[in-house]
Amino acid sequence: MNLPQLTAHDLLDVFKSGKASPKEAYEDVLRRIKAVDPKVKAYVRPAKNQPDFKGGFQIPIALKDNLCTKQEEITCASRILKGFISPYDAGVVEKVKKSGGAVLGFANQDEFAFGSSCETSCYGPTFNPWDLQCVPGGSSGGSAAAVAADEAVWALGSDTGGSIRQPASFCGIVGLKPTYGRVSRYGLIAFASSLDQIGPLTKDVRDCALLLNIIAGYDERDSTCVNEPVPDYTKALVNDVRGLKIGVPKEAFAEGLDAQVRVSLEAAIDLLKKLGAVVTQVHLPHTPYAVATYYIVATAEASSNLARFDGVRYGLRVQPARARKNALVDMYEETRSKGFGAEAKRRIMLGTYALSSGYYDAYYLRGQKVRTLIKNDLDEAFKVCDVVLTPTSPTVAFKVGEKMSDPLSMYLSDIYTIPANLAGIPAISVPCGFSKGGLPIGMQLMGKAFDEEMLLRVSYTYEQNTEWHTRKPNL
Ligand code: GLN
């Protein structure tokens, strides 16, 4: 039996039947990592602490390198955090461990989750299992590639502007960004606190519901975490979309969309219609401003969150070769210049500028106002539909190096995913086809706040009537 290939729910059946033990599954996945990770480079570090296999789900899992895990080095793929050993578990890591989860290791990402390609990591890029010359997407590219390459049964990532959904789409798997406040951010090393959410990257929609069951729920250590009951998400897995209303924004199918992505999405819409869903057009007039708004709000919050990395408390400390003016300030400067990569520095400068006195009203405050307009558009849309459907990304995975010298074109890769973060609503990416070159294409569904169940129901129905999720890359 090829255990690493299985979904978590199939693996649970195998454990129950006694055909293989959780320890065997874990060891088989480790062997798989040994065999293919030299090519894929999904992981930056194996877990130092081995799981104890004391019952529960015991599913081998990969964690993004920004989820604090007790007594493990966690670096956000940044030089500035090298050597930082987390003294505690993040809220989600605690829950994963409590469920029996077996942590395999820490997955590569863009530095501090700044990026859409997994190339800004201080460890070098991860490669797309479907085509090793292409990026896996980002920033949770390591988590997505690990799942797609069967180097993990499932994984956790974080999503600030698309970082779970876009890599899920590029790697042909399922990725969900939950509603803001549904999952605790305690112990997630912050990028943009008003946008960040942790979520599952899985091989199918059932696994997505199972992993969401594990991580969702109140945590008093995150003041934005909502104290609302958590449903059993597997109950939403019904193969039926009859009468459900699917809103398709015409803005999403405007120019800039790759022709093959368009064809796959149109076919997906037709299939959902055949299955009984009602497709209606919705209008999101402010979405053209989403990317600009996001890069004001996200960089402003990032520049503030990154101020804590100064060489005093965490990770790297670099002393200047020669004393200059003030020993402490010199050390700050030296540590931050050597510790942060180019994209992190770019974001700190953009964000600090947007927050500086005299510009705050013109940029950050204005950005927050446009954010409200974008949210209002979506609220209006949800008055006439149950989910909003768009592509996850305007293109399939691009070549390694292709967009690194052009940050703006990299930023545009999140044009469809960013609105859900700005509005705080849940959104999922599910595989919906392949390009002629054999690269996966993803469909995004956005839902009303705290209506993850509707997203799971529609994606489950779609998945049960297609075979995209069963394909495997040839490694
Ligand atoms: N690609 C977007 C960015 O660079 C989103 C990243 C994310 O969701 N963490 O900011």
mmCIF file of N, CA and C in Angstrom, residues 43-97:
data_model
loop_
_atom_site.group_PDB
_atom_site.id
_atom_site.type_symbol
_atom_site.label_atom_id
_atom_site.label_comp_id
_atom_site.label_asym_id
_atom_site.label_seq_id
_atom_site.Cartn_x
_atom_site.Cartn_y
_atom_site.Cartn_z
ATOM 1 N N TYR A 43 10.505 21.412 2.080
ATOM 2 C CA TYR A 43 10.799 21.598 3.510
ATOM 3 C C TYR A 43 12.065 22.412 3.723
ATOM 4 N N VAL A 44 12.061 23.187 4.812
ATOM 5 C CA VAL A 44 13.291 23.876 5.194
ATOM 6 C C VAL A 44 13.951 23.191 6.385
ATOM 7 N N ARG A 45 13.193 22.339 7.081
ATOM 8 C CA ARG A 45 13.732 21.759 8.307
ATOM 9 C C ARG A 45 12.835 20.611 8.755
ATOM 10 N N PRO A 46 13.417 19.463 9.110
ATOM 11 C CA PRO A 46 12.576 18.406 9.689
ATOM 12 C C PRO A 46 12.234 18.753 11.142
ATOM 13 N N ALA A 47 11.156 18.175 11.660
ATOM 14 C CA ALA A 47 10.824 18.386 13.076
ATOM 15 C C ALA A 47 11.883 17.694 13.923
ATOM 16 N N LYS A 48 12.339 18.409 14.964
ATOM 17 C CA LYS A 48 13.346 17.817 15.858
ATOM 18 C C LYS A 48 12.676 16.839 16.810
ATOM 19 N N ASN A 49 11.467 17.198 17.205
ATOM 20 C CA ASN A 49 10.756 16.391 18.197
ATOM 21 C C ASN A 49 9.813 15.420 17.507
ATOM 22 N N GLN A 50 10.004 14.162 17.765
ATOM 23 C CA GLN A 50 9.200 13.125 17.123
ATOM 24 C C GLN A 50 7.830 13.005 17.792
ATOM 25 N N PRO A 51 6.793 12.672 17.009
ATOM 26 C CA PRO A 51 5.465 12.483 17.592
ATOM 27 C C PRO A 51 5.446 11.252 18.494
ATOM 28 N N ASP A 52 4.453 11.225 19.408
ATOM 29 C CA ASP A 52 4.451 10.089 20.343
ATOM 30 C C ASP A 52 3.448 8.982 19.976
ATOM 31 N N PHE A 53 2.657 9.172 18.952
ATOM 32 C CA PHE A 53 1.691 8.158 18.492
ATOM 33 C C PHE A 53 0.858 7.588 19.638
ATOM 34 N N LYS A 54 0.160 8.502 20.290
ATOM 35 C CA LYS A 54 -0.642 8.054 21.436
ATOM 36 C C LYS A 54 -2.141 8.090 21.129
ATOM 37 N N GLY A 55 -2.502 7.924 19.867
ATOM 38 C CA GLY A 55 -3.930 7.896 19.546
ATOM 39 C C GLY A 55 -4.401 9.172 18.897
ATOM 40 N N GLY A 56 -5.676 9.215 18.549
ATOM 41 C CA GLY A 56 -6.220 10.361 17.840
ATOM 42 C C GLY A 56 -6.032 10.185 16.341
ATOM 43 N N PHE A 57 -5.994 11.305 15.633
ATOM 44 C CA PHE A 57 -5.940 11.251 14.163
ATOM 45 C C PHE A 57 -4.592 10.768 13.619
ATOM 46 N N GLN A 58 -3.522 11.222 14.225
ATOM 47 C CA GLN A 58 -2.154 10.769 13.891
ATOM 48 C C GLN A 58 -1.821 10.881 12.401
ATOM 49 N N ILE A 59 -2.264 11.971 11.807
ATOM 50 C CA ILE A 59 -1.998 12.209 10.383
ATOM 51 C C ILE A 59 -0.688 12.989 10.236
ATOM 52 N N PRO A 60 0.224 12.517 9.373
ATOM 53 C CA PRO A 60 1.484 13.245 9.142
ATOM 54 C C PRO A 60 1.218 14.608 8.484
ATOM 55 N N ILE A 61 1.696 15.669 9.123
ATOM 56 C CA ILE A 61 1.358 17.029 8.687
ATOM 57 C C ILE A 61 2.617 17.875 8.513
ATOM 58 N N ALA A 62 2.574 18.795 7.535
ATOM 59 C CA ALA A 62 3.636 19.787 7.363
ATOM 60 C C ALA A 62 3.127 21.128 7.885
ATOM 61 N N LEU A 63 3.983 21.866 8.557
ATOM 62 C CA LEU A 63 3.617 23.183 9.067
ATOM 63 C C LEU A 63 4.439 24.253 8.357
ATOM 64 N N LYS A 64 3.791 25.340 8.021
ATOM 65 C CA LYS A 64 4.518 26.464 7.428
ATOM 66 C C LYS A 64 5.515 27.003 8.457
ATOM 67 N N ASP A 65 6.631 27.505 7.976
ATOM 68 C CA ASP A 65 7.718 27.931 8.855
ATOM 69 C C ASP A 65 7.410 29.220 9.635
ATOM 70 N N ASN A 66 6.123 29.633 9.679
ATOM 71 C CA ASN A 66 5.764 30.801 10.498
ATOM 72 C C ASN A 66 4.809 30.428 11.636
ATOM 73 N N LEU A 67 4.653 29.116 11.891
ATOM 74 C CA LEU A 67 3.755 28.665 12.961
ATOM 75 C C LEU A 67 4.597 28.199 14.141
ATOM 76 N N CYS A 68 4.571 28.962 15.212
ATOM 77 C CA CYS A 68 5.425 28.662 16.357
ATOM 78 C C CYS A 68 5.134 27.270 16.893
ATOM 79 N N THR A 69 6.180 26.501 17.048
ATOM 80 C CA THR A 69 6.073 25.124 17.525
ATOM 81 C C THR A 69 7.129 24.929 18.603
ATOM 82 N N LYS A 70 6.664 24.480 19.752
ATOM 83 C CA LYS A 70 7.515 24.425 20.947
ATOM 84 C C LYS A 70 8.809 23.649 20.702
ATOM 85 N N GLN A 71 9.900 24.291 21.150
ATOM 86 C CA GLN A 71 11.233 23.674 21.048
ATOM 87 C C GLN A 71 11.658 23.325 19.629
ATOM 88 N N GLU A 72 11.149 24.093 18.677
ATOM 89 C CA GLU A 72 11.584 23.921 17.291
ATOM 90 C C GLU A 72 12.065 25.290 16.794
ATOM 91 N N GLU A 73 13.035 25.264 15.885
ATOM 92 C CA GLU A 73 13.463 26.504 15.257
ATOM 93 C C GLU A 73 12.397 26.936 14.254
ATOM 94 N N ILE A 74 11.975 28.195 14.341
ATOM 95 C CA ILE A 74 10.959 28.730 13.425
ATOM 96 C C ILE A 74 11.507 30.044 12.882
ATOM 97 N N THR A 75 11.549 30.198 11.549
ATOM 98 C CA THR A 75 12.266 31.366 11.017
ATOM 99 C C THR A 75 11.498 32.218 10.017
ATOM 100 N N CYS A 76 10.290 31.853 9.617
ATOM 101 C CA CYS A 76 9.593 32.600 8.561
ATOM 102 C C CYS A 76 10.457 32.694 7.307
ATOM 103 N N ALA A 77 11.325 31.733 7.106
ATOM 104 C CA ALA A 77 12.242 31.728 5.967
ATOM 105 C C ALA A 77 13.030 33.030 5.850
ATOM 106 N N SER A 78 13.402 33.586 7.026
ATOM 107 C CA SER A 78 14.177 34.821 7.052
ATOM 108 C C SER A 78 15.470 34.613 7.824
ATOM 109 N N ARG A 79 16.535 35.225 7.306
ATOM 110 C CA ARG A 79 17.806 35.159 8.032
ATOM 111 C C ARG A 79 17.669 35.766 9.428
ATOM 112 N N ILE A 80 16.786 36.775 9.545
ATOM 113 C CA ILE A 80 16.727 37.501 10.818
ATOM 114 C C ILE A 80 16.200 36.633 11.961
ATOM 115 N N LEU A 81 15.525 35.529 11.632
ATOM 116 C CA LEU A 81 15.012 34.666 12.705
ATOM 117 C C LEU A 81 15.822 33.377 12.871
ATOM 118 N N LYS A 82 16.917 33.259 12.129
ATOM 119 C CA LYS A 82 17.702 32.027 12.257
ATOM 120 C C LYS A 82 18.158 31.853 13.702
ATOM 121 N N GLY A 83 17.954 30.650 14.194
ATOM 122 C CA GLY A 83 18.351 30.356 15.557
ATOM 123 C C GLY A 83 17.258 30.619 16.576
ATOM 124 N N PHE A 84 16.109 31.145 16.132
ATOM 125 C CA PHE A 84 15.014 31.380 17.086
ATOM 126 C C PHE A 84 14.317 30.052 17.403
ATOM 127 N N ILE A 85 14.323 29.685 18.663
ATOM 128 C CA ILE A 85 13.639 28.458 19.087
ATOM 129 C C ILE A 85 12.362 28.882 19.798
ATOM 130 N N SER A 86 11.224 28.428 19.283
ATOM 131 C CA SER A 86 9.965 28.876 19.880
ATOM 132 C C SER A 86 9.776 28.257 21.258
ATOM 133 N N PRO A 87 9.437 29.101 22.250
ATOM 134 C CA PRO A 87 9.205 28.561 23.598
ATOM 135 C C PRO A 87 7.795 28.000 23.777
ATOM 136 N N TYR A 88 6.939 28.143 22.763
ATOM 137 C CA TYR A 88 5.550 27.699 22.941
ATOM 138 C C TYR A 88 4.952 27.248 21.617
ATOM 139 N N ASP A 89 3.778 26.603 21.702
ATOM 140 C CA ASP A 89 3.039 26.186 20.515
ATOM 141 C C ASP A 89 2.009 27.240 20.134
ATOM 142 N N ALA A 90 1.885 27.515 18.845
ATOM 143 C CA ALA A 90 0.782 28.353 18.354
ATOM 144 C C ALA A 90 -0.537 27.660 18.697
ATOM 145 N N GLY A 91 -1.627 28.437 18.747
ATOM 146 C CA GLY A 91 -2.945 27.868 19.042
ATOM 147 C C GLY A 91 -3.276 26.691 18.132
ATOM 148 N N VAL A 92 -3.020 26.850 16.831
ATOM 149 C CA VAL A 92 -3.360 25.761 15.900
ATOM 150 C C VAL A 92 -2.439 24.553 16.083
ATOM 151 N N VAL A 93 -1.193 24.804 16.430
ATOM 152 C CA VAL A 93 -0.250 23.693 16.608
ATOM 153 C C VAL A 93 -0.658 22.877 17.834
ATOM 154 N N GLU A 94 -1.069 23.607 18.879
ATOM 155 C CA GLU A 94 -1.592 22.940 20.070
ATOM 156 C C GLU A 94 -2.756 22.015 19.691
ATOM 157 N N LYS A 95 -3.662 22.547 18.866
ATOM 158 C CA LYS A 95 -4.845 21.763 18.476
ATOM 159 C C LYS A 95 -4.457 20.572 17.601
ATOM 160 N N VAL A 96 -3.531 20.789 16.687
ATOM 161 C CA VAL A 96 -3.075 19.693 15.829
ATOM 162 C C VAL A 96 -2.454 18.594 16.683
ATOM 163 N N LYS A 97 -1.611 18.989 17.626
ATOM 164 C CA LYS A 97 -0.962 17.985 18.485
ATOM 165 C C LYS A 97 -1.995 17.258 19.331
#
